[in-house]
Amino acid sequence: MRGRKAEGARTKAAGKKKDMPQSEIETVQTTEKISRAEAAYRRRFDRHLDELKWLYMELYDNGPMFAELCDQLHCFYEERAKDLKKKDAEREKRPDWYKGNDMLGMMLYIDNFAENMQGVQEKLSYIKSCNVNYIHLMPFLDTPKGRSDGGYAVSDFRKVQPALGTMEDLESLTTACRKEGISVCMDFVMNHTSEDHEWAKRARAGEGEYMSRYFFFDNDAIPAEYEKTVPQVFPTTAPGNFTWLPDAGHYVMTSFYPYQWDLNYKNPRVFNEMMYNFLYLANKGIDIMRIDAVPYIWKELHTQCRNLKQVHTIVRMMRMIGEIVCPGVLLLGEVVMEPEKVVPYFGTVEKPECHMLYNVTTMATTWHTVATRDVRLLKRQLDIVNSLPKEYVFLNYLRCHDDIGWGLDYDTLHLWGCEERSHKQYLNNYFQGFEGESVSRGELYNADPVSGDARFCGTTASMCGVEKAGFEQDEEAMERALRRDVTLHAYMFMQSGIPVLYSGDEVGQVNDYSYKDDPDKAADSRYLHRGKMDWKLAEQISDKKSVAGRIFGQLDLLEKIRRSSQAFTVEADARTLDTGDDNVLGIDRVHGDEEILGIFNFSEYNKEVSVNGVEGTYTDMLTGEQLSPEKIPLPAYGFCYLARKHG
Ligand code: GLC
């Protein structure tokens, strides 16, 4: 009906233009299109204007700067390519486009994966063969060699690192991805710039206008005040939150590495310019902006300078700015904090901030469960996540480019007789392979000899025992390691949200120790799991006897199962189950008449599990066998997906 009506409208318009010369028809058509596009812009702008202005004036009380921002939003909209606007319109009609059970991400370093952007474009068929429809391209903007923090120290927000390509290559890659139905995510590092950024150079040279875009102090009185309340992010590699610049005769605030200078968002020029950078990059065809280190972007003396209310004002404004100019673009917040601090970054359902957030506590709790084989804390954590509104979409992952910080619920662990410091030590010992029967391999990150605190680095495969079993050529141990690895992925696919693979995990890539030979990387053990993609492994994915083939084949099966059932969508009702066994986690997902049970054995023992609170007969989705939930056989480190149709 709707289609016919639209057709009718077209015929009428065509009738009017019947006697016009072709050139005039084109002009009329263009004008009609422009006005339609303009109307869409106006509608979105008007929807947000009041709130945007209110928040901006509350923060900056600067009318001319707000007017400039509004003008620039329109300019960026005008510059936005037609096919991106088309995509925006489609996504506006289907705002839940990213919440389906078909979403699967992969994060990758462009150089490690395929040398450069053109290389990534040539490898899109491999990415598709991994069932991936969302890629996170790790930082690729210009950054100084040796002082890059893996690309998180940006020296030019409008230039690609020459070794990786150009802005044209980026556009070509995002265009190719769009054609293939792959969304592209990039990092937007808005907390700081590199000391090589033009603003930083001019600030260092003493230009007041640019000094005011950072935090400059000519003596240590105020820095010392800040140090009283601001914890350190990198206690061993970058002690203190300030760096003395002898040539400039000033201290500058550097929350991360000394070469990453914190931007001062109290200055509206900083906010405006960074929003222009955001829109410039969005216009290159980016679908998802990962806002790096977002809790840190507002600083206030005598506070911890984290999660301040102004941060939320800024993220909310960014969300509205995105919705006005490029509503197809999503914001993914990087908030590596405890759950109570993470969830506010979703904003409220009426006034949303980020579209997606990392499920960081669940990730850390997962590895705690691997080491302890005790699922109780994970069950609690999943219960918290499952009780949140379904509008809140989490990005689930096992490993990413960063270390694992042991941010666990220590209050609960304490009740169970587990003390924070010794537990962290146990986890770090376990994953280094020092504890009991541990088969894990990996290294500490930022080990602080004073507090005894440390975080952990390693790939999923190495942490599951693939590296050790491969080295020792122990086929039985390899079988167990692969089972553990696949079970962890199966469990991750069962969580609500979007699962993201870490490139290389799909073929069981192990730790890469070569970073120690590179003086630019040697001090940062996170490079252990940032190795080059081993394409020899990828060549083996069809060989079902190879390690790569076994992992790849099983993940492929799970990914297809995930796509086949609506019970895996974000909208499904998810809950954990009582399995009567602290080694075994049970998750139940129901959507409409579809139900899936996922049962995961974290222990080294074969089990027969009886799940409480569910009944009937289920079909094992991998073997096709009929099973009763009262008698589920599970091998050591194994899992099963059981399905049932209701009604
Ligand atoms: C984020 C990144 C991390 C980086 C830091 C500073 O946490 O994930 O890799 O070191 O921000 O930009």
XYZ file of C-alpha atoms and ligand atoms in Angstrom:
659
model
C 0.000 0.000 0.000
C 2.706 2.406 1.077
C 4.778 1.539 -2.006
C 1.846 2.241 -4.318
C 1.175 5.615 -2.694
C 4.831 6.646 -3.105
C 4.756 5.595 -6.738
C 1.635 7.653 -7.273
C 3.343 10.719 -5.831
C 6.266 10.231 -8.210
C 3.965 9.964 -11.243
C 2.227 13.186 -10.281
C 5.520 15.041 -9.956
C 6.746 13.611 -13.245
C 3.481 14.753 -14.873
C 4.076 18.358 -13.806
C 7.541 18.321 -15.293
C 6.439 16.689 -18.551
C 6.939 19.725 -20.761
C 10.123 21.034 -19.131
C 13.550 20.866 -20.783
C 15.837 18.167 -19.258
C 18.195 20.689 -17.622
C 15.314 22.364 -15.785
C 13.927 19.028 -14.668
C 17.319 18.249 -13.162
C 17.436 21.593 -11.383
C 13.968 21.070 -9.950
C 14.861 17.543 -8.873
C 18.065 18.730 -7.214
C 16.245 21.527 -5.425
C 13.623 19.071 -4.205
C 16.359 16.760 -2.932
C 18.280 19.547 -1.254
C 15.195 20.776 0.468
C 14.325 17.250 1.615
C 17.816 16.820 3.014
C 17.707 20.280 4.530
C 14.334 19.533 6.078
C 15.734 16.370 7.656
C 18.594 18.396 9.080
C 16.279 21.110 10.413
C 14.018 18.521 12.014
C 16.955 16.979 13.865
C 18.506 20.306 14.738
C 15.238 21.685 16.082
C 14.657 18.540 18.104
C 17.905 19.013 19.994
C 18.474 22.771 19.921
C 16.987 23.654 23.303
C 18.783 20.982 25.242
C 22.056 21.436 23.382
C 22.030 25.174 23.950
C 21.079 24.777 27.583
C 23.929 22.362 28.270
C 26.438 24.380 26.265
C 25.577 27.638 27.979
C 25.581 25.967 31.369
C 29.121 24.746 30.730
C 30.563 27.649 28.758
C 28.160 30.593 28.910
C 29.459 31.647 25.507
C 26.838 32.589 22.913
C 29.191 33.383 20.006
C 30.985 30.050 20.385
C 27.647 28.257 20.457
C 26.581 30.082 17.304
C 29.834 29.063 15.651
C 29.224 25.440 16.671
C 25.750 25.509 15.131
C 27.065 26.990 11.874
C 29.754 24.352 11.708
C 27.293 21.527 12.312
C 25.453 22.659 9.242
C 28.666 22.878 7.206
C 29.618 19.317 8.177
C 26.148 18.168 7.281
C 26.429 19.814 3.876
C 29.773 18.162 3.315
C 28.459 14.745 4.286
C 28.356 12.430 1.269
C 25.017 11.460 -0.193
C 25.363 7.752 0.455
C 26.219 8.441 4.102
C 23.093 10.552 4.419
C 21.149 7.714 2.862
C 22.583 5.318 5.411
C 21.726 7.815 8.194
C 18.133 7.916 7.023
C 17.909 4.113 6.926
C 19.341 3.848 10.403
C 17.055 6.560 11.747
C 14.138 4.453 10.554
C 15.635 1.367 12.165
C 17.405 2.728 15.256
C 17.930 -0.801 16.595
C 20.043 -1.732 13.564
C 23.058 -2.638 15.723
C 21.204 -4.751 18.248
C 20.585 -7.859 16.163
C 21.941 -11.354 16.670
C 23.879 -11.025 13.422
C 26.279 -8.423 14.821
C 29.800 -9.691 15.272
C 32.813 -7.447 15.632
C 36.523 -7.856 15.215
C 39.178 -5.449 16.399
C 42.410 -5.305 14.455
C 45.596 -3.341 14.003
C 45.822 -2.257 10.371
C 49.589 -2.829 10.103
C 49.535 -6.160 11.934
C 46.594 -7.379 9.926
C 47.430 -6.281 6.414
C 50.254 -3.692 6.400
C 48.001 -0.775 5.431
C 44.455 0.335 4.674
C 44.537 -0.928 1.105
C 45.691 -4.270 2.496
C 42.697 -4.378 4.861
C 40.422 -3.608 1.932
C 41.904 -6.553 0.037
C 41.266 -8.784 3.040
C 37.572 -7.979 3.423
C 36.674 -11.414 2.079
C 38.621 -13.003 4.953
C 36.820 -10.728 7.417
C 33.512 -11.793 5.925
C 34.527 -15.441 6.139
C 34.855 -14.870 9.901
C 31.151 -13.851 9.904
C 32.275 -10.414 11.036
C 30.198 -7.378 10.049
C 31.862 -4.749 12.222
C 35.565 -3.982 12.331
C 37.332 -1.786 14.842
C 40.397 -0.326 13.156
C 42.864 0.329 15.937
C 44.293 3.882 16.087
C 45.470 4.957 12.670
C 45.739 8.741 12.905
C 49.109 10.409 12.758
C 51.264 9.822 15.810
C 54.965 10.246 16.554
C 57.084 7.119 16.326
C 58.258 5.859 19.686
C 55.879 8.164 21.566
C 52.606 6.890 20.203
C 51.037 4.753 22.988
C 49.928 2.406 20.223
C 48.433 5.336 18.311
C 46.590 6.842 21.292
C 48.804 9.933 21.145
C 47.361 11.712 18.115
C 49.380 14.475 16.472
C 46.881 15.234 13.701
C 43.202 14.275 13.818
C 42.878 14.825 10.086
C 45.797 12.791 8.838
C 46.311 9.050 8.591
C 49.702 7.646 9.624
C 51.580 7.705 6.300
C 52.652 4.071 6.660
C 48.988 3.044 6.849
C 47.632 5.184 4.032
C 45.789 8.428 3.457
C 42.365 9.902 4.180
C 41.408 8.842 0.640
C 42.383 5.257 1.502
C 40.225 5.470 4.608
C 37.261 6.659 2.557
C 37.864 3.944 0.019
C 37.995 1.333 2.795
C 34.839 2.563 4.522
C 33.043 2.717 1.163
C 34.077 -0.864 0.389
C 32.958 -1.941 3.868
C 29.614 -0.237 3.412
C 29.058 -2.176 0.194
C 29.864 -5.400 2.033
C 27.602 -4.586 4.971
C 30.518 -4.104 7.372
C 30.443 -1.241 9.884
C 33.698 0.508 10.726
C 34.734 1.673 14.183
C 37.619 3.988 15.005
C 39.094 5.503 18.143
C 38.378 9.093 18.924
C 41.064 10.014 21.424
C 39.557 13.123 22.916
C 41.134 13.267 26.369
C 44.564 14.278 25.117
C 46.745 15.048 22.134
C 50.297 14.063 21.427
C 52.928 16.615 22.422
C 53.587 16.788 18.657
C 50.112 18.098 17.876
C 50.191 21.610 16.460
C 48.346 23.005 19.497
C 50.870 21.403 21.822
C 53.803 22.762 19.862
C 52.372 26.260 19.942
C 51.559 25.943 23.635
C 55.110 24.822 24.310
C 56.355 27.853 22.395
C 54.453 30.034 24.839
C 51.365 31.064 22.810
C 48.736 31.768 25.470
C 45.825 30.860 23.205
C 47.212 27.324 22.878
C 48.469 27.012 26.450
C 44.861 27.536 27.508
C 43.865 24.418 25.557
C 45.912 22.315 27.981
C 46.688 22.526 31.691
C 49.843 24.621 32.053
C 51.329 25.736 35.371
C 54.545 27.672 35.898
C 55.158 26.197 39.342
C 54.231 23.014 41.135
C 51.725 24.458 43.640
C 48.553 23.533 41.736
C 49.942 20.278 40.292
C 50.788 19.256 43.852
C 47.194 20.002 44.900
C 45.878 17.831 42.062
C 48.234 14.998 43.011
C 46.608 14.859 46.445
C 43.353 13.534 44.971
C 44.062 12.239 41.457
C 45.083 8.587 41.242
C 47.651 7.537 38.655
C 46.755 5.580 35.553
C 50.223 4.248 34.762
C 51.932 4.249 38.179
C 55.186 2.709 37.033
C 55.727 4.029 33.517
C 54.458 7.543 34.156
C 54.553 8.506 37.805
C 52.461 11.556 38.586
C 49.843 13.337 36.552
C 52.092 16.211 35.423
C 55.214 16.529 33.320
C 57.772 19.302 33.697
C 58.709 20.921 30.382
C 62.131 22.495 30.982
C 62.151 24.360 27.654
C 58.736 25.896 28.319
C 59.347 26.431 32.039
C 55.928 24.938 32.770
C 54.257 21.824 34.059
C 51.651 20.269 31.798
C 48.985 17.789 32.847
C 49.647 14.306 31.475
C 47.297 11.702 32.990
C 48.623 8.927 30.763
C 52.107 9.027 29.237
C 54.190 12.239 29.573
C 53.874 12.778 25.822
C 50.039 12.707 25.988
C 48.877 16.152 27.059
C 45.421 16.386 28.592
C 43.062 18.735 26.783
C 41.289 21.394 28.782
C 37.576 21.089 28.027
C 36.856 24.130 30.169
C 37.922 26.023 27.088
C 35.002 26.021 24.606
C 37.479 26.281 21.736
C 38.734 22.801 22.676
C 35.217 21.382 22.764
C 34.199 22.989 19.470
C 37.353 21.975 17.618
C 37.205 18.412 18.898
C 33.584 18.163 17.799
C 34.643 19.363 14.350
C 37.279 16.633 14.308
C 34.644 14.084 15.320
C 32.362 15.189 12.478
C 35.211 15.342 9.982
C 36.041 11.698 10.749
C 32.381 10.670 10.776
C 32.154 12.123 7.286
C 34.919 9.772 6.168
C 32.413 6.954 6.566
C 33.023 5.866 10.157
C 30.037 4.093 11.730
C 31.155 3.764 15.341
C 33.256 6.236 17.304
C 35.037 4.709 20.262
C 35.469 7.547 22.735
C 38.791 6.741 24.298
C 39.328 7.234 28.034
C 36.084 9.187 28.294
C 35.802 9.317 32.131
C 38.922 11.490 32.271
C 37.938 14.360 29.996
C 36.944 16.891 32.679
C 39.337 17.970 35.430
C 38.479 19.693 38.668
C 40.850 20.491 41.506
C 40.289 18.470 44.712
C 38.495 15.662 42.865
C 39.694 12.397 41.362
C 39.223 13.973 37.917
C 37.196 10.973 36.783
C 33.512 10.607 35.914
C 32.693 14.210 36.825
C 29.233 15.417 35.919
C 30.625 17.683 33.197
C 31.917 14.574 31.395
C 28.311 13.459 31.029
C 27.297 16.902 29.778
C 29.979 16.668 27.102
C 29.052 13.137 26.043
C 25.362 14.064 25.928
C 26.196 17.068 23.737
C 28.304 14.839 21.503
C 25.407 12.403 21.177
C 23.075 15.217 20.122
C 25.641 16.644 17.714
C 25.986 13.186 16.155
C 22.222 12.780 15.948
C 21.898 16.139 14.200
C 24.665 15.739 11.622
C 25.221 11.988 11.254
C 22.524 9.992 13.060
C 23.846 6.739 11.624
C 26.996 7.045 13.724
C 27.173 5.315 17.105
C 29.150 6.279 20.190
C 31.022 3.528 21.980
C 32.354 4.649 25.354
C 35.555 3.265 26.761
C 34.892 3.270 30.494
C 37.248 0.878 32.211
C 35.698 1.194 35.655
C 33.465 -0.646 38.076
C 29.835 -1.233 36.937
C 28.281 1.622 38.974
C 30.573 4.050 37.153
C 30.113 2.461 33.710
C 26.332 2.378 33.467
C 25.772 6.185 33.785
C 27.557 6.587 30.436
C 24.488 5.147 28.741
C 22.680 8.240 30.028
C 18.972 7.817 30.598
C 16.583 6.239 28.143
C 15.171 9.752 27.420
C 18.553 11.492 27.306
C 20.980 8.866 26.085
C 24.752 9.364 25.996
C 26.714 6.394 24.577
C 25.006 3.799 22.395
C 27.365 1.084 23.580
C 29.851 0.449 26.371
C 32.473 -2.185 26.998
C 31.401 -4.923 29.380
C 34.709 -4.624 31.174
C 33.858 -6.044 34.592
C 32.280 -9.098 33.011
C 35.439 -9.621 30.952
C 37.720 -9.425 34.004
C 35.348 -11.616 36.019
C 35.403 -14.205 33.227
C 39.169 -14.615 33.560
C 38.837 -14.709 37.347
C 36.435 -17.619 36.784
C 38.888 -19.363 34.459
C 41.549 -19.203 37.180
C 39.348 -20.112 40.159
C 36.879 -22.440 38.365
C 34.286 -20.854 40.679
C 31.391 -19.304 38.734
C 29.653 -17.591 41.662
C 31.069 -14.115 41.067
C 30.455 -14.331 37.338
C 26.860 -15.374 37.978
C 26.388 -12.324 40.220
C 27.978 -10.064 37.634
C 25.789 -11.419 34.817
C 22.715 -10.999 37.022
C 23.582 -7.307 37.418
C 24.016 -6.849 33.665
C 20.849 -8.807 32.875
C 18.820 -6.599 35.184
C 19.683 -3.425 33.237
C 17.305 -1.937 30.640
C 17.598 -3.657 27.258
C 18.319 -0.278 25.647
C 21.783 -0.531 27.183
C 23.942 -2.415 24.711
C 27.209 -3.869 25.913
C 30.158 -4.801 23.830
C 31.333 -8.189 25.014
C 34.854 -9.450 24.557
C 37.398 -11.859 25.927
C 40.516 -9.953 25.008
C 41.276 -6.552 23.537
C 44.427 -4.554 22.810
C 44.773 -3.537 26.473
C 45.846 -5.427 29.568
C 43.336 -7.073 31.914
C 42.960 -4.994 35.056
C 41.622 -7.061 37.932
C 38.679 -4.760 38.639
C 36.493 -7.319 40.418
C 33.754 -7.064 43.006
C 36.088 -7.411 45.994
C 33.353 -6.635 48.510
C 31.629 -9.847 47.527
C 34.873 -11.776 47.264
C 35.758 -10.553 50.731
C 32.569 -12.106 52.115
C 33.773 -15.384 50.647
C 37.120 -15.079 52.407
C 39.080 -13.739 49.472
C 41.310 -10.711 50.001
C 42.019 -8.229 47.177
C 45.792 -8.042 47.191
C 46.465 -11.757 47.571
C 43.757 -12.599 45.057
C 45.266 -10.307 42.429
C 48.583 -11.964 43.110
C 46.986 -15.387 42.686
C 45.411 -14.378 39.361
C 48.654 -12.930 38.049
C 50.588 -16.013 39.156
C 47.976 -18.296 37.677
C 47.986 -16.630 34.289
C 51.756 -16.500 34.156
C 51.588 -20.279 34.547
C 53.107 -20.372 38.032
C 50.111 -21.618 39.970
C 49.075 -25.269 40.380
C 48.044 -26.892 37.132
C 47.889 -23.608 35.216
C 48.592 -23.956 31.487
C 48.371 -20.216 30.811
C 51.174 -18.083 29.412
C 51.460 -14.303 29.612
C 53.126 -11.344 31.288
C 52.398 -8.703 33.877
C 51.680 -5.117 32.932
C 52.489 -2.094 35.046
C 53.581 -4.180 38.006
C 53.927 -1.855 40.962
C 56.455 -3.209 43.436
C 55.178 -0.865 46.142
C 51.492 -1.797 46.086
C 52.078 -5.291 44.655
C 49.439 -4.437 42.076
C 49.737 -5.578 38.460
C 47.581 -6.132 35.409
C 47.889 -8.878 32.857
C 48.700 -9.368 29.163
C 48.317 -12.340 26.842
C 46.149 -13.637 24.003
C 43.074 -15.780 24.612
C 44.785 -18.826 23.106
C 47.899 -18.426 25.260
C 45.811 -17.909 28.391
C 43.835 -21.069 27.585
C 46.927 -23.240 27.166
C 47.294 -23.376 23.369
C 50.790 -21.874 23.502
C 52.068 -24.333 26.113
C 50.474 -27.390 24.492
C 51.823 -26.369 21.083
C 55.307 -25.841 22.452
C 55.268 -29.179 24.229
C 53.551 -30.886 21.277
C 51.094 -32.415 23.706
C 48.004 -33.340 21.692
C 45.877 -34.185 24.701
C 46.689 -30.869 26.373
C 45.974 -29.118 23.071
C 42.559 -30.723 22.874
C 41.758 -29.418 26.376
C 43.150 -25.961 25.600
C 41.078 -25.667 22.431
C 37.979 -26.822 24.245
C 38.535 -24.143 26.874
C 39.107 -21.490 24.231
C 35.973 -22.417 22.269
C 33.888 -22.690 25.452
C 34.888 -19.158 26.427
C 33.800 -17.893 23.011
C 30.535 -19.850 23.250
C 29.904 -18.220 26.629
C 30.746 -14.766 25.246
C 28.257 -15.256 22.365
C 25.606 -16.081 24.959
C 25.949 -12.711 26.738
C 23.560 -9.895 25.877
C 25.105 -7.375 23.510
C 27.583 -7.386 20.676
C 30.420 -9.903 20.736
C 33.772 -8.670 19.460
C 36.633 -10.966 18.523
C 40.211 -9.874 18.926
C 41.894 -10.404 15.559
C 43.954 -13.589 15.633
C 41.730 -15.241 18.250
C 39.674 -16.822 15.473
C 42.737 -18.905 14.528
C 44.185 -19.347 18.020
C 47.097 -16.968 17.677
C 49.446 -17.061 20.658
C 51.581 -14.420 22.377
C 54.226 -12.621 20.350
C 57.380 -11.993 22.352
C 59.186 -10.093 19.573
C 58.132 -6.720 20.987
C 61.009 -7.053 23.435
C 63.464 -6.540 20.567
C 61.868 -3.267 19.521
C 63.094 -0.396 21.719
C 59.905 1.558 20.963
C 57.763 -1.240 22.388
C 59.917 -3.152 24.853
C 58.707 -1.223 27.922
C 55.019 -1.880 27.190
C 54.055 -5.549 27.641
C 50.661 -4.940 26.009
C 52.521 -5.532 22.729
C 52.663 -9.195 23.778
C 49.125 -9.585 22.462
C 49.518 -7.084 19.640
C 51.463 -9.361 17.328
C 51.345 -9.533 13.548
C 48.509 -11.604 12.113
C 49.903 -15.020 11.238
C 48.449 -15.611 7.789
C 49.916 -19.110 7.730
C 47.369 -19.975 10.414
C 44.596 -18.396 8.365
C 45.597 -20.623 5.439
C 44.846 -23.638 7.612
C 41.263 -22.761 8.501
C 39.840 -25.465 6.238
C 42.182 -28.093 7.641
C 40.048 -29.566 10.397
C 43.075 -31.258 11.986
C 45.057 -28.063 12.473
C 44.752 -25.924 15.603
C 43.595 -22.947 13.530
C 41.081 -25.069 11.621
C 39.642 -26.541 14.795
C 39.088 -23.172 16.466
C 37.917 -21.432 13.319
C 35.500 -24.222 12.390
C 33.900 -24.318 15.813
C 33.603 -20.555 16.113
C 32.062 -20.499 12.640
C 29.450 -22.997 13.764
C 28.671 -21.029 16.926
C 28.437 -17.751 15.008
C 25.961 -19.339 12.610
C 23.939 -20.766 15.487
C 23.910 -17.312 17.059
C 22.504 -15.812 13.869
C 19.899 -18.526 13.544
C 18.016 -17.884 16.791
C 16.230 -14.776 17.966
C 17.045 -15.891 21.514
C 20.481 -14.312 20.953
C 19.174 -10.797 20.251
C 19.585 -7.960 22.722
C 15.802 -7.969 23.189
C 15.778 -11.523 24.573
C 15.213 -12.125 28.296
C 18.434 -13.417 29.780
C 19.029 -14.926 33.203
C 21.563 -17.165 34.867
C 20.535 -20.611 36.076
C 21.129 -22.620 39.184
C 23.237 -25.566 38.036
C 23.812 -26.842 41.562
C 27.558 -26.791 40.837
C 29.907 -23.854 41.469
C 32.072 -24.973 38.549
C 29.255 -24.737 36.050
C 27.601 -21.604 34.690
C 24.146 -21.735 33.159
C 22.569 -18.999 31.043
C 19.021 -19.026 29.724
C 17.842 -16.759 26.881
C 14.255 -16.515 25.704
C 12.751 -14.485 22.900
C 9.223 -15.160 21.670
C 8.907 -18.913 21.360
C 12.649 -19.529 21.167
C 14.751 -20.552 24.133
C 18.448 -21.395 24.401
C 20.275 -22.748 27.416
C 24.035 -22.374 27.539
C 25.817 -24.566 30.088
C 29.541 -23.974 30.619
C 31.909 -26.140 32.613
C 34.855 -24.088 33.905
C 36.483 -27.049 35.639
C 38.953 -29.730 34.674
C 36.446 -32.471 35.552
C 33.861 -34.175 33.365
C 30.432 -33.452 34.801
C 26.842 -34.496 34.643
C 24.810 -31.402 35.374
C 21.252 -31.015 36.520
C 19.875 -27.535 35.882
C 17.154 -26.251 38.179
C 14.242 -24.091 37.101
C 13.864 -25.404 33.525
C 12.054 -28.442 32.272
C 11.124 -30.295 29.111
C 13.254 -31.727 26.386
C 15.929 -29.720 24.666
C 17.908 -30.287 21.490
C 21.669 -30.013 21.633
C 22.356 -27.451 18.900
C 25.737 -28.970 18.069
C 24.930 -32.682 18.055
C 21.179 -32.676 17.436
C 20.735 -34.992 20.445
C 17.615 -34.743 22.644
C 18.486 -33.964 26.260
C 16.760 -33.446 29.570
C 18.090 -30.478 31.601
C 18.258 -32.858 34.532
C 21.066 -34.843 32.965
C 23.482 -32.855 30.867
C 26.848 -34.474 30.254
C 29.691 -31.961 29.956
C 33.349 -32.721 29.359
C 36.049 -30.874 31.303
C 36.105 -27.233 30.082
C 33.231 -28.099 27.745
C 29.874 -26.488 27.054
C 26.567 -27.103 25.331
C 23.877 -25.000 23.714
C 20.420 -26.503 24.176
C 17.413 -25.212 22.261
C 13.687 -25.508 22.729
C 10.649 -24.041 20.998
C 7.748 -22.949 23.165
C 4.111 -22.899 22.374
C 42.710 3.816 26.426
C 43.363 2.854 25.455
C 44.763 2.572 25.900
C 45.515 3.875 25.989
C 44.776 4.900 26.852
C 45.333 6.277 26.713
O 42.556 3.259 27.681
O 42.599 1.673 25.353
O 45.389 1.667 25.023
O 46.781 3.632 26.533
O 43.422 4.998 26.485
O 44.945 6.867 25.507
